[in-house]
Short mmCIF file of C-alpha atoms in Angstrom, two decimals:
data_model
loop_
_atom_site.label_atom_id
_atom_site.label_comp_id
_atom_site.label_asym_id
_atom_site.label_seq_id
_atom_site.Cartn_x
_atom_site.Cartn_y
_atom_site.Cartn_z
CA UNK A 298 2.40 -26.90 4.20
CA UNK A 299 5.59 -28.46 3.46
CA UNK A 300 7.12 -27.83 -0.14
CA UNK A 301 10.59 -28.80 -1.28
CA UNK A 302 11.96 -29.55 2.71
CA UNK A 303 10.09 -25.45 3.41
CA UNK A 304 7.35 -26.02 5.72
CA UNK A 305 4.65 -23.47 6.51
CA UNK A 306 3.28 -23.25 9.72
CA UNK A 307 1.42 -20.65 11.49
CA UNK A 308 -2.42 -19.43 12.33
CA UNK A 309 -3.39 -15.72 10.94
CA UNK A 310 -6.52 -14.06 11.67
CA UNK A 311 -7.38 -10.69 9.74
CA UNK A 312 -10.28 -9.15 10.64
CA UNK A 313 -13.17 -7.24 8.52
CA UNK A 314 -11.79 -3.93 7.01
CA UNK A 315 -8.45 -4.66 8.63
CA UNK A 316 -4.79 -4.05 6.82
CA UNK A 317 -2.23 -6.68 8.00
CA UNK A 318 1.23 -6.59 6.59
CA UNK A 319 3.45 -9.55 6.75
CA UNK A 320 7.22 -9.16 6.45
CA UNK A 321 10.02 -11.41 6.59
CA UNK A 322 13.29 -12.55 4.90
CA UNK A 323 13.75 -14.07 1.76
CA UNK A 324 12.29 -17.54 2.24
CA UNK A 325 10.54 -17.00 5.02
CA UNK A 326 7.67 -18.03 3.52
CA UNK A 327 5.46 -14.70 2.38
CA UNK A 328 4.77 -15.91 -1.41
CA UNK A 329 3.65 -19.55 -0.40
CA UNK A 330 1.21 -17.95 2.29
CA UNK A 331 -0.08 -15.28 -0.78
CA UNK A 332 -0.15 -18.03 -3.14
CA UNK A 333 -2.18 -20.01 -0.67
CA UNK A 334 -4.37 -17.29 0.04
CA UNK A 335 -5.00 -16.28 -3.77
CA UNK A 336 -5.71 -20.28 -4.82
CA UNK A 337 -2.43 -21.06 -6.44
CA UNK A 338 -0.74 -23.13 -3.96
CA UNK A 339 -2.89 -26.33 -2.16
CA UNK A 340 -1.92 -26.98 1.42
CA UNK A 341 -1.13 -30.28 2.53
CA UNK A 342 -3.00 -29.27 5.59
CA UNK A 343 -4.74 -26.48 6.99
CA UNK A 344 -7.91 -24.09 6.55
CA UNK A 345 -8.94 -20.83 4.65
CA UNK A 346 -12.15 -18.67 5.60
CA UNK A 347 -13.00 -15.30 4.29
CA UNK A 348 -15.84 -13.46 5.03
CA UNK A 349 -17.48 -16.15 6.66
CA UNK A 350 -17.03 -18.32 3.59
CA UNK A 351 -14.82 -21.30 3.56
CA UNK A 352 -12.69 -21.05 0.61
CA UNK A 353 -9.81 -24.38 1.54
CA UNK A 354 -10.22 -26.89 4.13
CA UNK A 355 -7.67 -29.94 3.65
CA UNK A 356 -9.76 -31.87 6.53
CA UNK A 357 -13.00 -31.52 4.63
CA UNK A 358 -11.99 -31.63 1.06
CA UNK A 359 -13.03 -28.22 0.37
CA UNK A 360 -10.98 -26.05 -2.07
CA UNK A 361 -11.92 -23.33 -4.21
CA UNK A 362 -10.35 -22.56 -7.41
CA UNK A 363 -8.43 -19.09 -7.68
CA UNK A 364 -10.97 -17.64 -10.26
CA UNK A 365 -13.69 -17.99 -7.64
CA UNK A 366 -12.33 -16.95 -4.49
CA UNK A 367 -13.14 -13.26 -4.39
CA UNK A 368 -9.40 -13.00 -3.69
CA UNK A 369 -7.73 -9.80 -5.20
CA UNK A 370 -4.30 -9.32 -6.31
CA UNK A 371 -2.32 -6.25 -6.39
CA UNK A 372 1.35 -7.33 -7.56
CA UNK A 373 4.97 -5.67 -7.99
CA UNK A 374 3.85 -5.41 -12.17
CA UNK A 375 0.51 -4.15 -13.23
CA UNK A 376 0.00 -6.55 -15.41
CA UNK A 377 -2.88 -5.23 -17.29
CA UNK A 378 -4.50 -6.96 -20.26
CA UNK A 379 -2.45 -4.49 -22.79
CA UNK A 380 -5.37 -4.70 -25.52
CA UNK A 381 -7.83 -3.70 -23.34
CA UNK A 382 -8.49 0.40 -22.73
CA UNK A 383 -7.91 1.41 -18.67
CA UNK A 384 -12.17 1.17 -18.33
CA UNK A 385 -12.48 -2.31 -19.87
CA UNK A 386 -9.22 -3.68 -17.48
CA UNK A 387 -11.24 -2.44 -14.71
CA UNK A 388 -14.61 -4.01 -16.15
CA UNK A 389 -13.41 -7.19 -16.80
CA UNK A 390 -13.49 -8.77 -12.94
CA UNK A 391 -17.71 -7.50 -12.36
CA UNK A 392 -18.16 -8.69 -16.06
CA UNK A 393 -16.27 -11.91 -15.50
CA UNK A 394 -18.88 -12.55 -12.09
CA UNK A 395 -21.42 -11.44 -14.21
CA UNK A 396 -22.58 -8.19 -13.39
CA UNK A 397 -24.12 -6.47 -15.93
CA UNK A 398 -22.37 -4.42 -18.53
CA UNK A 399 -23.83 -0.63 -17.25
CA UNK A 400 -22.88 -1.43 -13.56
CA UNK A 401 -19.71 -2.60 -14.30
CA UNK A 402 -18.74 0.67 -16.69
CA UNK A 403 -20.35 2.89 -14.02
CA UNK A 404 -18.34 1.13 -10.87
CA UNK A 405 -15.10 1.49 -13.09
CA UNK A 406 -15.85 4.91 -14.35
CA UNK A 407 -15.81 5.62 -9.88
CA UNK A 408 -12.96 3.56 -9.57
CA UNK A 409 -10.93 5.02 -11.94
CA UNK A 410 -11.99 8.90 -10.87
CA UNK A 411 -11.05 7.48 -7.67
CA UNK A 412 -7.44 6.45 -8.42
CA UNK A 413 -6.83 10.01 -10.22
CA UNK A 414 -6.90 8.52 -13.82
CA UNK A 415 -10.49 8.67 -15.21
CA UNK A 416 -9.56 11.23 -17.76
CA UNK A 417 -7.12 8.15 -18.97
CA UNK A 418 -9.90 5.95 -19.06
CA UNK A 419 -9.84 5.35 -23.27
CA UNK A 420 -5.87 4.74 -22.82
CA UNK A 421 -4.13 1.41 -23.08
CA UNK A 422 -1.39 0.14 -20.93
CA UNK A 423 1.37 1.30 -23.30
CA UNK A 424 -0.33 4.61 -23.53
CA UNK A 425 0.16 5.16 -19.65
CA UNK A 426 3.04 6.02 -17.28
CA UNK A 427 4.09 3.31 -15.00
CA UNK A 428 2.50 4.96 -11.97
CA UNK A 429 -0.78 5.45 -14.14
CA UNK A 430 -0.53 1.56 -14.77
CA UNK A 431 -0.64 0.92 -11.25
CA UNK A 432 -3.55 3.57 -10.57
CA UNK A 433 -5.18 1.09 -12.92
CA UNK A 434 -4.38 -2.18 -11.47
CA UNK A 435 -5.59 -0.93 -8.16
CA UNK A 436 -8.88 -0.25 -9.62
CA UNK A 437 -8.76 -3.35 -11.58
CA UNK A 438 -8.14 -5.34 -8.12
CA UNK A 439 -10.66 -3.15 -6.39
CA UNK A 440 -14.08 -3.64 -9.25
CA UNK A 441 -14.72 -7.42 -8.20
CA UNK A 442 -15.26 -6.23 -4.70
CA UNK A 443 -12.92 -8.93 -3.47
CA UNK A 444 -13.55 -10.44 0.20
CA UNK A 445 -9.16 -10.12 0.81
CA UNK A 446 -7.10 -7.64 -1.14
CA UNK A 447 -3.55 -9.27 -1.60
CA UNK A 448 -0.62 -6.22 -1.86
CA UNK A 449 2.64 -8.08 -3.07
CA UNK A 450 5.14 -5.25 -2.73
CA UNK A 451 2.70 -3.12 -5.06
CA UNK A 452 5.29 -0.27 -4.34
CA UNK A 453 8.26 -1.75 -5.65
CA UNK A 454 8.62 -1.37 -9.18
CA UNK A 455 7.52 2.86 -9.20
CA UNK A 456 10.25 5.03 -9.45
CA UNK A 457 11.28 7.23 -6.53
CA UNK A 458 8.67 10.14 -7.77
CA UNK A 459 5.71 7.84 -8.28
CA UNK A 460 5.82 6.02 -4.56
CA UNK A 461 4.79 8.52 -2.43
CA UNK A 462 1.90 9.77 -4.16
CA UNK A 463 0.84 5.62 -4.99
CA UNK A 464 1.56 4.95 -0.81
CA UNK A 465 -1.06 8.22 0.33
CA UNK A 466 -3.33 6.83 -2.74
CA UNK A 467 -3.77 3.31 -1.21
CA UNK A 468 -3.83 4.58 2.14
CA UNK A 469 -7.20 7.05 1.26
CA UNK A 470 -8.69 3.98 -1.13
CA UNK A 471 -8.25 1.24 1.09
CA UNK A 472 -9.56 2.88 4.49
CA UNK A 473 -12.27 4.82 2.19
CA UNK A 474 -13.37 1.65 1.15
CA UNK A 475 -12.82 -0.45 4.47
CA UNK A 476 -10.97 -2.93 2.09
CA UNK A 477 -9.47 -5.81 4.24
CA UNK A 478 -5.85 -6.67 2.75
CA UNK A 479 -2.70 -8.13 3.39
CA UNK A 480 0.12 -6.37 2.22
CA UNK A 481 3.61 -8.33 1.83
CA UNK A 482 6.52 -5.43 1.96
CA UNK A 483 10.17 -5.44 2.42
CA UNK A 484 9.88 -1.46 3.17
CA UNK A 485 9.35 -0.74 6.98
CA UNK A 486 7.45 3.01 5.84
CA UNK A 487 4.95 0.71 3.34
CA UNK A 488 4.04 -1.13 6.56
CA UNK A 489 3.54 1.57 8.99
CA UNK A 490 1.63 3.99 6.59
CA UNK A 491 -0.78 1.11 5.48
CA UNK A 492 -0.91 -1.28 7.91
CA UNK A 493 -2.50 -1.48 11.27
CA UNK A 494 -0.75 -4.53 12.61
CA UNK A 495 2.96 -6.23 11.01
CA UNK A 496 3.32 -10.30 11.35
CA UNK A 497 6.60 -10.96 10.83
CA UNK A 498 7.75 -14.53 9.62
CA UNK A 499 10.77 -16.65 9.69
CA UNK A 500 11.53 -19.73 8.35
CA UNK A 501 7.63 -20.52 7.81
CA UNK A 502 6.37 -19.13 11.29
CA UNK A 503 5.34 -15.80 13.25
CA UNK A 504 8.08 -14.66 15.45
CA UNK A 505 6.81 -11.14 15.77
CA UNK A 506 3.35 -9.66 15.96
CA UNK A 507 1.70 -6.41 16.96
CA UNK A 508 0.55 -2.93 15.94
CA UNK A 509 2.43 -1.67 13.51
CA UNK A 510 4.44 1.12 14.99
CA UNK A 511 5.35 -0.97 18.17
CA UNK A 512 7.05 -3.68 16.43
CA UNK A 513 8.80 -1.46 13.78
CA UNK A 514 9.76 0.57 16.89
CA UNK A 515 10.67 -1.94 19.73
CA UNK A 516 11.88 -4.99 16.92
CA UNK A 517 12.51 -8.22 18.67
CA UNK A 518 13.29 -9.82 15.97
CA UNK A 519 16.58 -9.32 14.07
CA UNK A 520 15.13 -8.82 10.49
CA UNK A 521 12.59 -5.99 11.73
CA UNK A 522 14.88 -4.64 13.41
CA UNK A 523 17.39 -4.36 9.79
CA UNK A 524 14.06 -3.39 8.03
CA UNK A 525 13.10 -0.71 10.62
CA UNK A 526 16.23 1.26 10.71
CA UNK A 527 14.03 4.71 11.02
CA UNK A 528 13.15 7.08 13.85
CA UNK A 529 9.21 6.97 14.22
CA UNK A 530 7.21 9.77 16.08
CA UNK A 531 3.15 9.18 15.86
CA UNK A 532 0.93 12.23 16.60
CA UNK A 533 -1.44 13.83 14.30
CA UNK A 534 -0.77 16.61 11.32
CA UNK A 535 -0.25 19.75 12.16
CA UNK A 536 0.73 22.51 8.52
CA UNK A 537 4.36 20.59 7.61
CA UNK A 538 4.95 19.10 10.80
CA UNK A 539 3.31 16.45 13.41
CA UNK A 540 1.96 17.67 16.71
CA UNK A 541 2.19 14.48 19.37
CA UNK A 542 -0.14 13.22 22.05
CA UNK A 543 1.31 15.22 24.55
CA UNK A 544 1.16 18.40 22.12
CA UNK A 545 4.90 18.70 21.15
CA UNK A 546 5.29 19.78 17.67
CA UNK A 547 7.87 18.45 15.27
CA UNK A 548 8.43 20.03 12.21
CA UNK A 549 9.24 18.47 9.04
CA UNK A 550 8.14 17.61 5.22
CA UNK A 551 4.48 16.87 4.79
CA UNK A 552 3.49 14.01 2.03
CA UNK A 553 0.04 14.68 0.91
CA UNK A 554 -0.76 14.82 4.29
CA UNK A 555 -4.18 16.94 5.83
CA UNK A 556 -4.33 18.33 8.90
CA UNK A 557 -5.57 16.55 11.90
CA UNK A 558 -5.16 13.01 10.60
CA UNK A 559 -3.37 10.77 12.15
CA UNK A 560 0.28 10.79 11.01
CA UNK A 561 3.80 10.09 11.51
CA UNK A 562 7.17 11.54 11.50
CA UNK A 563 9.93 9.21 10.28
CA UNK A 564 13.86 10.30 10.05
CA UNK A 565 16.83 8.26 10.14
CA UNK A 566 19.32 7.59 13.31
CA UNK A 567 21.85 9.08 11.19
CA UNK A 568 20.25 12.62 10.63
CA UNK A 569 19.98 12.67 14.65
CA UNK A 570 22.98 14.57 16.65
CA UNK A 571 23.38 14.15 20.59
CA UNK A 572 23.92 16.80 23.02
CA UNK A 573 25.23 17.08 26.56
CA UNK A 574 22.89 20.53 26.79
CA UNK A 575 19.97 21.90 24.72
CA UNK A 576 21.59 23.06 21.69
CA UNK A 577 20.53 26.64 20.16
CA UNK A 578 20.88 28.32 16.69
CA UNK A 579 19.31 26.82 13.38
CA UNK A 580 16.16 25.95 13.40
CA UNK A 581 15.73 21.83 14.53
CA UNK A 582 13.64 20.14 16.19
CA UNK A 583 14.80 19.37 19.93
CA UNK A 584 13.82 16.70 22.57
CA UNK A 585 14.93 15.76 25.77
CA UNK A 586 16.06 12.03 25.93
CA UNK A 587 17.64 9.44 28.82
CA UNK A 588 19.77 6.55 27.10
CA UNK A 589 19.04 3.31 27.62
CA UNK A 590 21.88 1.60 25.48
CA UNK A 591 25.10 1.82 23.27
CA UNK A 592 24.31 -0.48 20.00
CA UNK A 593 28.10 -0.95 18.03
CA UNK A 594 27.36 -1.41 14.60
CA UNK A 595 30.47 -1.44 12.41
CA UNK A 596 31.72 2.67 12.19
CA UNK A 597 29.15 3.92 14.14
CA UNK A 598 27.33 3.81 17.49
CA UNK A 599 23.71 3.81 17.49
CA UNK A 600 22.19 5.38 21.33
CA UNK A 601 19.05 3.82 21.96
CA UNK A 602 16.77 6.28 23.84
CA UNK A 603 14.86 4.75 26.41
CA UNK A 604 11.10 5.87 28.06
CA UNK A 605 12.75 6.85 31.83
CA UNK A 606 13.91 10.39 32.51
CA UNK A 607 12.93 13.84 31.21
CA UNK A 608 11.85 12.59 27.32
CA UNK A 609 8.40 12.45 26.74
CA UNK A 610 6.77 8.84 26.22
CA UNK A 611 7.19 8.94 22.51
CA UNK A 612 10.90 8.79 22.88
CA UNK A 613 11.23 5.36 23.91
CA UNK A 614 12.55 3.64 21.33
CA UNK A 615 14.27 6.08 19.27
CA UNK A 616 18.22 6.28 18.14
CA UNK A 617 20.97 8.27 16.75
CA UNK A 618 23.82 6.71 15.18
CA UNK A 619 27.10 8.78 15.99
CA UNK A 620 30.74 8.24 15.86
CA UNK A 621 33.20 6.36 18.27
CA UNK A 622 34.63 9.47 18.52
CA UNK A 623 31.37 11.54 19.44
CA UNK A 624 30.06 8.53 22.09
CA UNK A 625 33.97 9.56 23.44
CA UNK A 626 33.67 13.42 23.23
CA UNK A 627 30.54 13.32 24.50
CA UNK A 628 31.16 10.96 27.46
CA UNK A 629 27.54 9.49 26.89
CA UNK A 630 27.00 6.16 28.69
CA UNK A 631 23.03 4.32 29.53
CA UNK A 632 21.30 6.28 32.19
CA UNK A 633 22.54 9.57 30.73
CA UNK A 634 20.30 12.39 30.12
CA UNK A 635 20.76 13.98 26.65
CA UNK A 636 19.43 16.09 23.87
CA UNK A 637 18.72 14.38 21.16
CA UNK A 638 18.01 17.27 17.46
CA UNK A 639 17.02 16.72 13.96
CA UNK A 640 16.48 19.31 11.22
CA UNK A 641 13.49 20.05 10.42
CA UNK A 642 14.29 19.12 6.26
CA UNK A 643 15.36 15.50 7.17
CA UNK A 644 11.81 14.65 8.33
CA UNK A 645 9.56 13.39 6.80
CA UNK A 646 5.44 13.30 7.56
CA UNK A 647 3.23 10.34 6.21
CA UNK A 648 -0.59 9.97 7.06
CA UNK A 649 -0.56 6.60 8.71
CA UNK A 650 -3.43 4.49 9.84
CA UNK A 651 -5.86 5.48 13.25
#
């Protein structure tokens, strides 16, 4: 598609059940491809099949309106009818396709238990928290039974309180319900807790593709790697912590997280300190590492751990960010064998996808 000198160019396959999300920089082209997708935008070439069903094909003619795509829409804003109660938002798409009026009450009656708000089901929009709005909208998206789920950056207007809690929510809801979506998210934990693969776009095209936590891990592209900028350690949860393939245990802050589910522990480079020899004392959580390479960025040094040496497999990949001064004190250069430790209160554990 080319609009205004922008063209659009690329091939995307999503497959049944499967949670894709697609980041990229401003104008790289994530609202044309949604607004494709959802019906609003017509291609000047190209093809659209859900489900088996082909809902755009510029060769052919074929293009089907937005209202009867089966194309769901979770946006930034809930954008709920405001006269309508929470039960008759989440009616309206199985009335609007005709379903009749019991099923429809008694699929947003589950929907709504399902989200945490049915005792808000009488409310209207004004009468309900942001976060409660969005519970809402996600059953609202949900009730048509839509062939694609579109999530564009359904995180980003919640306060700081309300996104966890929304994140593990759409994580259960979506895998409960095998939903296939595509999520568009400037926030590198949105992707790796929801997604199972990230297509990354520039300038209208894929330059990055893969399973989620290998791309946001390894970037080789320069926007995912600005949007990563976190420490990533998959394993499973274990009480507060996450216990990896290889059974070492890393403690941490659990998010609405069960035990035994796949999960992940995220920190940042900068809560990471190097040492020359295992350090002892407060309680942290300590890994061996070999460093593959000295990143300058600005005031600080980032050391990029790489998989060779003592570290265990999940270490490839992983930074800490320390001073000039340190990388001097410390005498650290690539090949080096180090200790890399992190307090146990500057990690975090999110469920993530199998």
């Amino acid at each position: 598609m080319d609009r205004d000198g922008f063209a659009l160019d690329l091939e995307l396959s999503v497959g049944g059940g499967e949670v894709v999300a697609v980041l990229g920089p401003n104008g790289a082209g994530k609202s044309t491809l949604l607004g494709i997708l959802s019906g609003l935008l017509r291609p000047d070439r190209g093809s659209l099949t859900v489900g088996g069903r082909t809902l755009l094909d510029t060769a052919t003619g074929a293009f089907v309106p937005a209202h009867r795509r089966g194309v769901g829409l979770l946006a930034q804003e809930p954008l709920l009818f405001p006269h309508l109660s929470a039960q008759a938002n989440v009616e309206f798409g199985p009335r609007a396709q005709g379903t009749p009026r019991r099923e429809a009450q008694e699929r947003a009656r589950r929907l709504l238990d399902d989200v945490g708000v049915g005792a808000l089901a009488a409310r209207r929009p004004s009468q309900l928290s942001g976060g409660q709005q969005q519970r809402v909208a996600l059953a609202r998206a949900l009730s048509p039974r839509p062939g694609l789920l579109l999530l564009d950056e359904p995180l980003a207007a919640l306060d700081v309180d309300a996104t966890p809690a929304m994140r593990t929510l759409l994580r259960r809801v979506i895998a409960d319900s095998k939903q296939t979506a595509l999520l568009v998210t400037h926030d590198a934990l949105d992707a790796l807790v929801l997604a199972d693969r990230v297509v990354v776009l520039d300038r209208g095209r894929i330059v990055e593709q893969g399973p989620a936590r290998d791309v946001l891990a390894r970037p080789r592209s320069a926007f995912s790697a600005r949007i990563a900028g976190l420490d990533l350690v998959p394993g499973v949860a274990d009480g507060a912590g996450v216990r990896t393939a290889d059974g070492v245990e890393l403690q941490g802050k659990a998010v609405e997280v069960t035990d035994g589910e796949p999960a992940v522990a995220v920190f940042p480079p900068s809560a990471v300190s190097v040492h020359t020899v295992r350090p002892e004392g407060s309680p942290r959580n300590v890994f061996p590492v070999r460093i593959a390479a000295l990143e300058p960025r600005g005031d600080t040094v980032r050391l990029r751990a790489g998989v060779a040496g003592a570290g265990p497999a999940w270490t490839d990949g992983l930074a800490a960010d320390v001073t000039p001064a340190a990388v001097a004190e410390l005498g650290v250069e690539p090949g080096q064998d180090v200790w890399f430790a992190v307090k146990a209160t500057e990690v975090a554990v999110h469920g993530r996808q199998p």
